[in-house]
Short mmCIF file of C-alpha atoms and ligand atoms in Angstrom, two decimals:
data_model
loop_
_atom_site.label_atom_id
_atom_site.label_comp_id
_atom_site.label_asym_id
_atom_site.label_seq_id
_atom_site.Cartn_x
_atom_site.Cartn_y
_atom_site.Cartn_z
CA MET A 1 -64.76 8.70 20.12
CA ARG A 2 -60.97 7.48 20.78
CA ALA A 3 -59.40 10.34 23.08
CA THR A 4 -57.05 11.71 21.03
CA VAL A 5 -53.62 13.36 22.13
CA GLY A 6 -54.19 16.84 20.32
CA LYS A 7 -56.19 19.50 20.81
CA PHE A 8 -58.47 21.36 18.37
CA VAL A 9 -59.27 24.91 17.37
CA PHE A 10 -62.19 25.20 15.28
CA VAL A 11 -62.58 28.22 13.12
CA THR A 12 -66.16 29.75 11.85
CA GLY A 13 -67.01 32.87 9.91
CA GLY A 14 -69.76 34.49 9.85
CA VAL A 15 -71.66 37.69 8.21
CA VAL A 16 -70.04 38.15 4.91
CA SER A 17 -67.38 36.25 3.21
CA GLY A 18 -63.75 37.78 2.42
CA LEU A 19 -63.16 38.56 5.97
CA GLY A 20 -59.90 36.72 5.41
CA LYS A 21 -60.61 33.86 7.81
CA GLY A 22 -57.91 32.11 6.03
CA VAL A 23 -55.38 34.78 7.27
CA VAL A 24 -56.83 34.83 10.70
CA THR A 25 -56.30 31.04 10.70
CA ALA A 26 -52.87 30.94 9.31
CA SER A 27 -52.31 33.71 12.25
CA LEU A 28 -53.48 31.59 14.84
CA GLY A 29 -51.10 28.69 13.65
CA GLY A 30 -48.26 31.19 13.59
CA ILE A 31 -48.44 32.54 16.74
CA LEU A 32 -49.10 28.85 18.72
CA ARG A 33 -46.22 27.63 16.68
CA SER A 34 -43.90 30.28 18.22
CA SER A 35 -45.16 29.40 21.70
CA GLY A 36 -43.38 26.03 21.06
CA LEU A 37 -46.36 23.89 19.97
CA LYS A 38 -46.56 21.68 16.94
CA VAL A 39 -49.41 22.63 15.14
CA THR A 40 -51.27 21.51 12.07
CA LEU A 41 -54.04 23.59 10.17
CA GLN A 42 -56.74 21.86 7.90
CA LYS A 43 -59.29 23.53 5.45
CA ALA A 44 -62.82 21.81 4.84
CA ASP A 45 -64.04 23.08 1.60
CA PRO A 46 -67.56 22.55 1.84
CA TYR A 47 -67.38 22.34 -2.49
CA ILE A 48 -68.37 19.23 -4.16
CA ASN A 49 -65.13 19.32 -6.63
CA VAL A 50 -62.88 16.59 -4.90
CA ASP A 51 -59.97 19.03 -5.23
CA ALA A 52 -59.61 22.68 -6.40
CA GLY A 53 -57.78 21.54 -9.43
CA THR A 54 -61.00 21.84 -11.50
CA MET A 55 -61.75 25.04 -9.88
CA ASN A 56 -61.59 28.24 -11.89
CA PRO A 57 -59.06 30.59 -10.43
CA TYR A 58 -60.65 33.40 -11.64
CA GLU A 59 -63.53 32.86 -9.03
CA HIS A 60 -61.84 31.14 -6.52
CA GLY A 61 -58.06 32.51 -6.48
CA GLU A 62 -55.19 30.49 -7.47
CA VAL A 63 -54.87 26.49 -7.00
CA PHE A 64 -52.20 26.27 -4.07
CA VAL A 65 -50.08 22.94 -4.76
CA THR A 66 -48.62 20.83 -1.41
CA GLY A 67 -45.29 18.88 -2.00
CA ASP A 68 -47.39 15.70 -2.21
CA GLY A 69 -49.38 17.17 -5.16
CA GLN A 70 -52.41 17.87 -3.46
CA GLU A 71 -53.98 20.95 -5.61
CA THR A 72 -55.64 22.71 -2.74
CA ASP A 73 -57.22 25.99 -1.84
CA LEU A 74 -54.94 29.08 -1.63
CA ASP A 75 -55.74 29.30 2.41
CA ILE A 76 -53.35 26.32 2.34
CA GLY A 77 -50.98 28.60 0.70
CA HIS A 78 -51.44 31.33 4.17
CA TYR A 79 -51.23 28.49 6.64
CA GLU A 80 -47.98 27.53 4.91
CA ARG A 81 -46.21 30.95 5.05
CA PHE A 82 -47.61 31.88 8.15
CA THR A 83 -46.63 29.10 10.02
CA GLN A 84 -43.46 28.41 7.89
CA GLN A 85 -44.09 24.61 7.44
CA ASP A 86 -45.09 22.26 4.58
CA LEU A 87 -48.14 20.81 4.70
CA THR A 88 -49.53 17.62 2.79
CA SER A 89 -53.06 16.10 1.33
CA SER A 90 -54.08 15.69 5.03
CA ASN A 91 -54.47 19.38 5.42
CA TYR A 92 -57.25 19.80 3.16
CA LEU A 93 -60.61 18.20 2.77
CA THR A 94 -63.41 19.13 0.77
CA THR A 95 -67.04 17.59 0.47
CA GLY A 96 -66.46 15.85 -2.63
CA GLN A 97 -63.35 13.92 -1.07
CA VAL A 98 -65.95 13.06 1.82
CA TYR A 99 -68.43 11.86 -0.28
CA TRP A 100 -66.00 10.06 -2.52
CA ASN A 101 -64.95 8.02 0.26
CA VAL A 102 -68.45 7.38 1.56
CA ILE A 103 -69.71 6.28 -1.33
CA GLN A 104 -66.49 4.00 -2.07
CA ALA A 105 -67.19 2.58 1.31
CA GLU A 106 -70.80 1.90 0.91
CA ARG A 107 -69.80 0.15 -2.46
CA ARG A 108 -67.47 -2.09 -0.68
CA GLY A 109 -70.38 -2.74 1.55
CA ASP A 110 -68.46 -1.53 4.86
CA TYR A 111 -71.65 -0.49 5.89
CA LEU A 112 -73.28 -4.03 6.03
CA GLY A 113 -76.81 -2.73 4.84
CA GLN A 114 -77.30 0.45 6.73
CA THR A 115 -78.99 3.38 5.34
CA VAL A 116 -76.18 5.62 4.63
CA GLN A 117 -76.51 8.87 6.20
CA VAL A 118 -75.49 12.50 6.36
CA VAL A 119 -75.34 11.96 10.00
CA PRO A 120 -73.76 9.62 11.01
CA HIS A 121 -71.80 8.44 7.96
CA VAL A 122 -70.78 11.65 6.22
CA THR A 123 -70.03 13.18 9.67
CA ASP A 124 -68.03 10.32 11.10
CA GLU A 125 -65.79 10.54 7.81
CA ILE A 126 -65.54 14.38 8.38
CA LYS A 127 -64.13 13.74 12.24
CA ARG A 128 -61.95 10.91 10.75
CA LEU A 129 -60.20 13.12 8.35
CA ILE A 130 -60.02 15.68 10.99
CA ARG A 131 -58.47 13.35 13.39
CA ARG A 132 -56.43 11.57 10.62
CA ALA A 133 -54.71 15.08 9.88
CA GLN A 134 -53.60 15.13 13.72
CA GLU A 135 -52.54 11.49 13.99
CA ILE A 136 -50.21 12.14 10.51
CA THR A 137 -48.65 15.09 11.50
CA GLY A 138 -48.72 14.33 15.61
CA ALA A 139 -49.67 17.87 15.98
CA GLU A 140 -50.47 19.18 19.68
CA VAL A 141 -52.91 21.41 18.12
CA SER A 142 -55.00 21.18 15.00
CA ILE A 143 -56.51 24.60 13.82
CA VAL A 144 -59.39 23.64 11.42
CA GLU A 145 -61.46 26.04 9.02
CA VAL A 146 -64.43 25.72 7.70
CA GLY A 147 -64.85 27.26 4.51
CA GLY A 148 -67.73 29.82 3.70
CA THR A 149 -69.98 31.42 6.40
CA VAL A 150 -72.06 30.04 8.85
CA GLY A 151 -75.45 29.64 7.24
CA ASP A 152 -74.57 28.30 4.23
CA ILE A 153 -76.47 24.70 3.20
CA GLU A 154 -73.12 23.30 2.38
CA GLY A 155 -71.36 24.25 5.67
CA LEU A 156 -73.68 22.15 7.67
CA PRO A 157 -72.43 18.97 7.97
CA TYR A 158 -68.90 20.10 8.66
CA LEU A 159 -70.57 22.25 12.04
CA GLU A 160 -72.56 19.19 12.85
CA ALA A 161 -69.14 16.90 12.81
CA LEU A 162 -67.53 19.75 15.07
CA ARG A 163 -70.22 20.07 17.39
CA GLN A 164 -70.02 16.01 17.73
CA MET A 165 -66.42 16.48 18.41
CA ARG A 166 -66.57 18.91 21.44
CA ASP A 167 -69.35 16.81 23.05
CA GLU A 168 -67.04 13.84 22.52
CA LEU A 169 -63.78 14.94 23.61
CA PRO A 170 -62.69 16.33 27.05
CA ARG A 171 -64.17 19.99 27.31
CA GLU A 172 -60.61 21.19 27.19
CA ASP A 173 -59.87 19.67 24.25
CA THR A 174 -61.84 22.01 21.77
CA ALA A 175 -62.22 25.54 21.28
CA PHE A 176 -64.70 27.37 18.49
CA VAL A 177 -63.41 30.64 17.16
CA HIS A 178 -65.68 32.50 15.44
CA LEU A 179 -64.80 35.52 12.75
CA THR A 180 -67.49 38.20 12.21
CA TYR A 181 -67.57 41.56 10.83
CA VAL A 182 -68.85 44.81 12.67
CA PRO A 183 -69.26 47.39 9.93
CA VAL A 184 -69.45 51.28 10.10
CA LEU A 185 -72.47 53.10 9.08
CA SER A 186 -71.21 55.38 6.10
CA THR A 187 -74.04 57.85 7.19
CA THR A 188 -73.58 58.05 11.10
CA GLY A 189 -70.10 56.67 11.51
CA GLU A 190 -71.48 54.22 13.89
CA LEU A 191 -69.96 50.75 14.61
CA LYS A 192 -72.97 47.93 14.19
CA THR A 193 -72.86 44.70 16.07
CA LYS A 194 -76.20 43.10 15.00
CA PRO A 195 -74.72 41.07 12.11
CA THR A 196 -72.22 39.69 14.58
CA GLN A 197 -75.25 38.93 17.07
CA HIS A 198 -77.20 37.21 13.94
CA SER A 199 -74.50 35.24 13.14
CA VAL A 200 -73.65 33.66 16.33
CA ARG A 201 -77.42 33.38 16.72
CA GLU A 202 -77.28 31.11 13.59
CA LEU A 203 -74.29 29.05 15.05
CA ARG A 204 -75.78 28.38 18.31
CA ALA A 205 -79.10 27.60 16.45
CA LEU A 206 -76.49 24.64 15.37
CA GLY A 207 -75.45 23.73 18.77
CA ILE A 208 -72.15 25.75 18.58
CA GLN A 209 -71.49 28.18 21.15
CA PRO A 210 -68.44 29.95 20.39
CA ASP A 211 -65.39 30.56 22.77
CA ILE A 212 -63.86 33.51 21.23
CA ILE A 213 -65.12 35.59 18.91
CA VAL A 214 -62.85 37.67 16.62
CA ALA A 215 -64.61 40.89 15.37
CA ARG A 216 -63.18 42.26 12.16
CA THR A 217 -63.57 46.11 12.22
CA PRO A 218 -62.47 49.29 10.15
CA THR A 219 -61.99 51.30 13.51
CA PRO A 220 -61.44 49.76 17.01
CA LEU A 221 -64.39 48.68 19.25
CA SER A 222 -65.10 50.70 22.42
CA PRO A 223 -65.30 48.80 25.65
CA GLY A 224 -69.19 49.54 25.50
CA LEU A 225 -69.49 47.69 22.08
CA ARG A 226 -67.38 45.05 23.18
CA GLU A 227 -69.69 44.30 26.25
CA LYS A 228 -72.53 44.37 24.19
CA ILE A 229 -71.54 41.81 21.88
CA ALA A 230 -70.39 39.47 24.67
CA LEU A 231 -73.69 39.84 26.17
CA PHE A 232 -75.61 39.51 23.17
CA CYS A 233 -73.29 36.49 22.05
CA ASP A 234 -73.13 35.19 25.66
CA VAL A 235 -68.55 34.83 25.58
CA ALA A 236 -66.87 36.76 28.39
CA VAL A 237 -66.24 40.08 27.31
CA THR A 238 -62.14 38.99 27.68
CA HIS A 239 -62.70 36.78 24.67
CA VAL A 240 -64.24 39.26 22.38
CA VAL A 241 -61.05 40.07 20.33
CA GLN A 242 -60.81 42.97 17.83
CA GLU A 243 -59.31 42.75 14.42
CA THR A 244 -58.77 46.03 13.00
CA ASP A 245 -58.12 46.61 9.41
CA VAL A 246 -54.06 46.61 8.33
CA GLU A 247 -52.33 47.51 5.64
CA SER A 248 -50.43 44.23 5.05
CA ILE A 249 -52.00 40.72 5.88
CA TYR A 250 -48.66 40.05 7.65
CA GLU A 251 -49.55 42.31 10.52
CA VAL A 252 -52.94 40.13 11.53
CA PRO A 253 -50.50 38.24 13.94
CA LEU A 254 -49.18 41.01 15.63
CA VAL A 255 -52.49 42.65 15.64
CA LEU A 256 -54.41 38.98 17.34
CA ARG A 257 -51.29 38.58 19.55
CA SER A 258 -51.55 42.48 20.77
CA GLU A 259 -55.13 41.44 21.82
CA GLY A 260 -53.70 38.05 23.95
CA MET A 261 -55.74 35.72 21.48
CA ASP A 262 -52.51 33.31 22.23
CA GLU A 263 -53.19 33.41 26.15
CA LYS A 264 -56.86 33.17 25.68
CA LEU A 265 -56.27 30.12 23.52
CA LEU A 266 -54.17 28.48 25.67
CA HIS A 267 -55.97 29.14 28.62
CA ARG A 268 -59.05 27.88 26.97
CA LEU A 269 -57.30 24.54 25.70
CA ARG A 270 -55.20 24.38 29.51
CA LEU A 271 -51.90 24.46 27.50
CA ARG A 272 -48.91 25.29 29.36
CA ALA A 273 -46.48 26.99 26.47
CA ARG A 274 -44.00 29.83 26.93
CA PRO A 275 -45.18 33.19 25.24
CA GLY A 276 -44.36 33.07 21.74
CA ASP A 277 -41.41 35.11 20.32
CA LEU A 278 -42.62 37.26 17.26
CA THR A 279 -39.83 39.56 16.79
CA PRO A 280 -38.35 37.74 13.64
CA TRP A 281 -41.96 38.20 12.14
CA GLU A 282 -42.15 42.06 13.58
CA GLU A 283 -38.88 42.61 12.00
CA PHE A 284 -39.95 41.68 8.54
CA VAL A 285 -43.09 43.38 8.92
CA GLN A 286 -40.90 46.53 9.45
CA ARG A 287 -38.86 45.93 6.58
CA LEU A 288 -41.91 45.54 4.17
CA LYS A 289 -43.48 49.16 5.61
CA ARG A 290 -40.04 50.77 5.40
CA PRO A 291 -38.87 50.46 2.60
CA ASN A 292 -35.55 52.03 0.69
CA GLY A 293 -36.89 52.27 -2.88
CA ARG A 294 -39.58 50.85 -5.23
CA VAL A 295 -39.15 49.08 -8.16
CA THR A 296 -42.23 48.49 -10.49
CA ILE A 297 -42.69 44.57 -11.90
CA GLY A 298 -45.13 43.94 -14.53
CA ILE A 299 -47.35 40.82 -14.13
CA VAL A 300 -48.43 39.59 -17.88
CA GLY A 301 -51.41 37.40 -17.43
CA LYS A 302 -54.44 35.96 -19.04
CA TYR A 303 -57.23 37.64 -16.56
CA VAL A 304 -55.10 40.14 -14.59
CA GLU A 305 -57.97 42.00 -12.85
CA ALA A 306 -58.60 38.65 -10.67
CA HIS A 307 -55.53 39.17 -8.00
CA ASP A 308 -56.17 36.36 -6.32
CA ALA A 309 -55.55 33.81 -9.03
CA TYR A 310 -51.67 34.62 -8.58
CA MET A 311 -52.00 35.05 -4.66
CA SER A 312 -48.56 33.55 -3.97
CA ILE A 313 -46.62 35.16 -6.80
CA VAL A 314 -47.52 38.39 -5.03
CA GLU A 315 -46.63 37.22 -1.83
CA SER A 316 -43.30 35.86 -3.16
CA LEU A 317 -42.65 39.09 -4.49
CA ARG A 318 -43.47 40.75 -1.05
CA HIS A 319 -40.96 38.67 0.84
CA ALA A 320 -38.35 39.25 -1.60
CA GLY A 321 -39.14 42.68 -1.75
CA ALA A 322 -38.66 42.85 2.12
CA ALA A 323 -35.61 41.21 1.97
CA VAL A 324 -33.66 43.07 -0.74
CA GLY A 325 -35.24 46.17 0.99
CA THR A 326 -37.40 47.55 -1.76
CA ALA A 327 -40.91 48.26 -2.23
CA VAL A 328 -42.54 46.30 -5.28
CA GLU A 329 -44.99 47.89 -6.95
CA LEU A 330 -47.02 45.57 -9.26
CA ALA A 331 -48.25 46.38 -12.84
CA TRP A 332 -50.70 44.34 -14.01
CA ILE A 333 -51.04 43.98 -17.55
CA PRO A 334 -53.13 41.87 -19.43
CA SER A 335 -51.30 39.84 -22.15
CA VAL A 336 -53.99 40.61 -24.77
CA ALA A 337 -52.99 44.19 -24.25
CA VAL A 338 -49.33 43.14 -25.22
CA GLU A 339 -50.39 41.22 -28.19
CA GLU A 340 -51.92 44.78 -29.60
CA ASP A 341 -48.79 46.74 -28.47
CA GLU A 342 -45.85 46.23 -26.92
CA GLY A 343 -45.47 49.52 -25.62
CA VAL A 344 -47.23 48.85 -22.29
CA LEU A 345 -44.37 46.85 -21.39
CA GLN A 346 -42.00 49.87 -21.53
CA SER A 347 -41.01 51.88 -17.97
CA LEU A 348 -41.09 48.61 -16.06
CA ASP A 349 -38.39 47.72 -13.98
CA GLY A 350 -38.94 43.74 -14.43
CA ILE A 351 -41.38 41.59 -16.22
CA LEU A 352 -43.14 38.26 -14.88
CA VAL A 353 -45.33 35.73 -16.94
CA PRO A 354 -46.87 33.30 -14.07
CA GLY A 355 -48.22 30.28 -15.19
CA GLY A 356 -51.82 29.64 -16.59
CA PHE A 357 -53.91 27.57 -19.09
CA GLY A 358 -55.96 27.82 -22.26
CA GLU A 359 -55.19 30.02 -25.60
CA ARG A 360 -56.61 33.09 -24.58
CA GLY A 361 -53.64 36.05 -24.63
CA ILE A 362 -50.67 33.38 -25.29
CA GLU A 363 -49.49 35.50 -27.87
CA GLY A 364 -49.04 38.31 -25.87
CA LYS A 365 -47.28 36.45 -23.08
CA VAL A 366 -44.70 35.14 -25.97
CA ARG A 367 -44.09 38.51 -26.97
CA ALA A 368 -43.46 40.00 -23.72
CA ALA A 369 -40.93 37.26 -23.27
CA ASP A 370 -39.35 38.19 -26.18
CA TYR A 371 -39.25 41.86 -25.41
CA ALA A 372 -37.73 40.97 -22.20
CA ARG A 373 -35.03 39.40 -23.96
CA ARG A 374 -34.31 42.46 -26.79
CA ALA A 375 -34.93 45.33 -24.22
CA ARG A 376 -32.66 43.42 -21.67
CA VAL A 377 -35.49 43.73 -18.61
CA PRO A 378 -35.05 41.33 -15.94
CA PHE A 379 -37.45 38.58 -16.86
CA PHE A 380 -38.86 35.57 -14.94
CA GLY A 381 -41.17 32.88 -16.71
CA ILE A 382 -43.02 30.55 -14.33
CA CYS A 383 -44.34 27.09 -15.53
CA LEU A 384 -46.80 28.40 -18.88
CA GLY A 385 -44.22 31.87 -18.09
CA MET A 386 -41.12 29.03 -19.11
CA GLN A 387 -43.09 28.00 -21.98
CA CYS A 388 -43.69 30.97 -23.56
CA ALA A 389 -40.01 32.11 -23.04
CA VAL A 390 -38.76 28.62 -25.08
CA ILE A 391 -41.50 29.38 -27.72
CA ALA A 392 -40.19 33.18 -27.95
CA PHE A 393 -36.63 32.03 -28.54
CA SER A 394 -37.27 29.17 -30.86
CA ARG A 395 -38.89 32.02 -33.28
CA SER A 396 -36.85 34.94 -32.85
CA VAL A 397 -33.09 33.39 -32.22
CA LEU A 398 -33.30 29.76 -33.60
CA GLY A 399 -35.47 31.69 -36.69
CA TRP A 400 -38.11 28.84 -36.32
CA SER A 401 -41.31 30.57 -36.92
CA GLY A 402 -43.52 27.75 -36.43
CA ALA A 403 -42.57 27.03 -32.92
CA VAL A 404 -45.33 26.00 -30.96
CA SER A 405 -46.79 24.56 -27.51
CA THR A 406 -49.29 21.80 -28.84
CA GLU A 407 -51.48 22.52 -25.97
CA PHE A 408 -52.78 25.72 -28.25
CA SER A 409 -51.58 24.29 -31.75
CA PRO A 410 -51.27 20.66 -32.14
CA GLN A 411 -50.12 21.70 -36.12
CA GLY A 412 -46.83 23.67 -35.16
CA ALA A 413 -43.84 22.90 -37.17
CA TYR A 414 -41.57 23.11 -34.33
CA PRO A 415 -43.83 21.71 -31.42
CA VAL A 416 -41.12 23.10 -28.74
CA ILE A 417 -43.33 22.39 -26.18
CA ASP A 418 -45.36 19.00 -25.98
CA LEU A 419 -46.88 16.13 -24.22
CA LEU A 420 -44.08 13.24 -24.08
CA PRO A 421 -44.69 10.62 -25.69
CA GLU A 422 -45.30 8.33 -22.18
CA GLN A 423 -47.74 10.75 -20.94
CA GLY A 424 -50.46 9.53 -23.16
CA GLY A 425 -53.73 11.96 -23.88
CA VAL A 426 -55.48 14.37 -21.87
CA GLU A 427 -58.94 12.57 -21.25
CA ILE A 428 -59.78 13.01 -17.52
CA LYS A 429 -58.59 16.52 -16.47
CA GLY A 430 -58.78 16.18 -12.71
CA GLY A 431 -55.60 15.14 -11.25
CA THR A 432 -53.67 13.96 -13.93
CA MET A 433 -50.87 16.60 -14.30
CA ARG A 434 -47.33 16.20 -13.09
CA LEU A 435 -48.06 17.77 -9.94
CA GLY A 436 -46.10 18.16 -6.61
CA GLU A 437 -42.49 17.64 -5.77
CA TYR A 438 -39.52 16.49 -8.55
CA PRO A 439 -35.96 17.04 -8.18
CA ALA A 440 -33.78 18.84 -10.64
CA ARG A 441 -30.02 19.19 -11.16
CA LEU A 442 -28.55 22.50 -11.78
CA GLU A 443 -25.73 23.19 -14.13
CA GLU A 444 -22.75 24.50 -12.61
CA GLY A 445 -22.19 28.17 -13.65
CA SER A 446 -25.69 29.06 -14.03
CA ARG A 447 -27.77 32.02 -12.52
CA MET A 448 -30.01 29.13 -10.75
CA ARG A 449 -27.40 27.49 -9.10
CA ALA A 450 -25.75 30.83 -7.80
CA ALA A 451 -29.08 31.76 -6.72
CA TYR A 452 -29.79 28.40 -4.88
CA GLY A 453 -26.10 27.46 -3.82
CA ARG A 454 -26.65 23.80 -4.60
CA GLU A 455 -26.57 21.61 -7.11
CA LEU A 456 -29.63 19.39 -6.47
CA ILE A 457 -33.20 21.01 -5.95
CA VAL A 458 -36.51 19.89 -5.23
CA GLU A 459 -39.67 22.03 -6.53
CA ARG A 460 -43.43 21.56 -6.90
CA HIS A 461 -45.03 21.60 -10.32
CA ARG A 462 -48.40 21.68 -11.88
CA HIS A 463 -48.40 21.28 -15.58
CA ARG A 464 -48.74 18.37 -18.52
CA TYR A 465 -46.66 20.00 -21.25
CA GLU A 466 -42.96 19.77 -21.57
CA PHE A 467 -39.81 21.45 -23.07
CA ASN A 468 -39.71 18.92 -26.31
CA PRO A 469 -36.58 17.22 -25.32
CA GLN A 470 -35.52 16.38 -29.09
CA TYR A 471 -34.43 19.81 -29.18
CA MET A 472 -32.13 20.38 -26.34
CA GLU A 473 -28.86 20.75 -28.49
CA GLU A 474 -30.24 23.56 -30.76
CA PHE A 475 -31.29 25.12 -27.80
CA ARG A 476 -27.83 25.31 -26.16
CA ARG A 477 -25.91 26.03 -29.23
CA ALA A 478 -28.30 29.43 -29.62
CA GLY A 479 -27.79 30.67 -26.42
CA MET A 480 -30.38 29.37 -24.24
CA LYS A 481 -28.85 27.33 -21.18
CA LEU A 482 -30.88 24.42 -20.10
CA SER A 483 -29.57 25.18 -16.58
CA GLY A 484 -31.99 22.57 -14.30
CA ILE A 485 -32.66 19.36 -15.86
CA SER A 486 -34.33 16.23 -14.19
CA PRO A 487 -31.84 13.72 -12.54
CA ASP A 488 -32.70 11.52 -15.38
CA GLY A 489 -31.87 14.08 -18.41
CA ARG A 490 -35.04 14.00 -19.75
CA LEU A 491 -36.84 16.82 -18.69
CA VAL A 492 -35.96 20.48 -18.74
CA GLU A 493 -36.98 22.32 -15.69
CA ALA A 494 -35.34 25.57 -15.73
CA VAL A 495 -33.82 27.92 -19.13
CA GLU A 496 -31.78 31.26 -18.87
CA LEU A 497 -30.32 33.38 -21.19
CA VAL A 498 -26.53 33.72 -20.95
CA ASP A 499 -25.94 37.20 -22.54
CA HIS A 500 -28.81 39.05 -20.31
CA PRO A 501 -28.70 40.84 -17.15
CA TRP A 502 -31.42 38.08 -15.23
CA TYR A 503 -33.72 35.84 -17.80
CA VAL A 504 -34.50 32.76 -15.89
CA GLY A 505 -37.62 30.45 -16.85
CA VAL A 506 -38.82 27.70 -14.81
CA GLN A 507 -40.88 24.69 -15.47
CA PHE A 508 -41.74 24.71 -11.52
CA HIS A 509 -43.86 26.80 -9.48
CA PRO A 510 -41.50 28.39 -7.08
CA GLU A 511 -44.10 30.85 -5.50
CA PHE A 512 -45.34 27.85 -3.61
CA THR A 513 -42.31 27.45 -1.08
CA SER A 514 -41.48 31.36 -0.33
CA ARG A 515 -41.74 32.11 3.15
CA PRO A 516 -41.62 35.80 4.75
CA LEU A 517 -38.82 34.73 6.50
CA LEU A 518 -37.40 32.85 3.99
CA PRO A 519 -37.90 34.40 0.60
CA HIS A 520 -37.35 32.08 -2.41
CA PRO A 521 -34.03 32.29 -3.49
CA LEU A 522 -35.29 33.14 -7.51
CA PHE A 523 -37.66 35.61 -6.46
CA ARG A 524 -34.97 36.97 -4.26
CA GLU A 525 -32.56 37.43 -7.15
CA PHE A 526 -35.14 38.62 -9.68
CA VAL A 527 -36.13 41.48 -7.55
CA ARG A 528 -32.26 42.21 -6.96
CA ALA A 529 -31.72 42.10 -10.64
CA CYS A 530 -35.08 44.48 -11.11
CA VAL A 531 -33.26 47.10 -8.52
N1 LIG B 601 -50.63 25.03 -19.28
C1 LIG B 601 -49.39 24.49 -18.95
C2 LIG B 601 -49.24 22.90 -18.92
O1 LIG B 601 -49.98 22.30 -18.91
C3 LIG B 601 -48.59 25.49 -18.20
C4 LIG B 601 -49.10 25.16 -16.85
C5 LIG B 601 -49.04 25.64 -15.74
O2 LIG B 601 -48.47 26.93 -16.20
N2 LIG B 601 -49.19 25.80 -14.50
O3 LIG B 601 -47.89 22.64 -19.47
#
């Protein structure tokens, strides 16, 4: 294998899923980046889906979209937020993608008659994609997270590929970090290290010896327990790092740094770097934990019990709250409940209708948008949320009771949200939406323009349907400002109400680009309006 310039940190997980491996990986990226290193992060998802676009967000959490239009796992969102940098499609790989490439190569005849196998062909492709991300980004350190937990059948080719990389590269070019769980027994209050021992044993059976064990634990580990883990797992006791439970995920980089994680990794990788400065991050966490006031924002969605489906929106509201100096309390409101009774919207300081697909609960979202207009409550509609605001406005203000989105009602008298003729039909579902970054021009004197402070913006998209351009003039005349328009004048990217405290709908997804230290201007202004 060709020598690469950069180093690799491989993050695996054991014991149980849901330990926050993505946040740990993102935090490692954040602290190494604060040391002035050029860092990139990559997630390997062991699913046969080619991308996350076709995966149910109520099961897997939100589909995060990169600037170049890749539909990814929500961990990529954590990576972007914690390292405060944009990532691209090369930072995400799935088993489906890997096999797709291998099978295409086989069909082209690239393997010259060989029998195509998991080892070496699939593992070679995994290694190629991992090296490629480093080459594209020029990163000094690539942090690669393997999805799932050690022992899953699906993860085996990845672990084998990483094992090979460790052997092929100089010893100081790779480090393995293994995240485990040290539970407390409720009966005796005792911390138990056996699950950690088992998961490390499983990893070692695959030929991988971890360099650092991150032990997630509800209460601090005693020196004796650290020694026990070190002994049974064959790592230095200094390399057993505890990750105690914290209130906010944004404290995780601080917890890991206080355990000396950055020094340990730098030392392991023989990297000379100054200790990072996390002061701005600490200040952000302080602002988050010590708010001056409180606002309650209602999120009206299809299946609101699955909060991970709205991950980036929740985080964007937190960033905005910290910037404005208020705690943001979330009220999760199922849209079917609004369909029955809009009373559930009373006493909210603001209403947010997020993106979504499918007809269920759509009338509740339209009603929520209508209620916010009448009750003069700050309103923020995102993607499907904007489309609902447009439908509500056409029905109530323009008097078009037959206004619909053709996504749900192909026969409505006023198809105010529609597929544009040039889009054709929707036969193939995967990767066929308007995805990734598109520019828009903001109208002088609009709320949009005031929030961004500039005329030309670029935002990330993920949708099929559009504001029907044939109705633009009627909306303008009736008092809905079309405040963001694509440079060619054809696509409506943002709408707002003139005679309202704050009522904005956007066709794009601002939540994908909000960062803790740089909140998105629309979330910031929305939360400010709610205060
Ligand atoms: N379902 C809508 C569309 O495809 C909105 C998508 C979204 O909210 N992300 O246009």
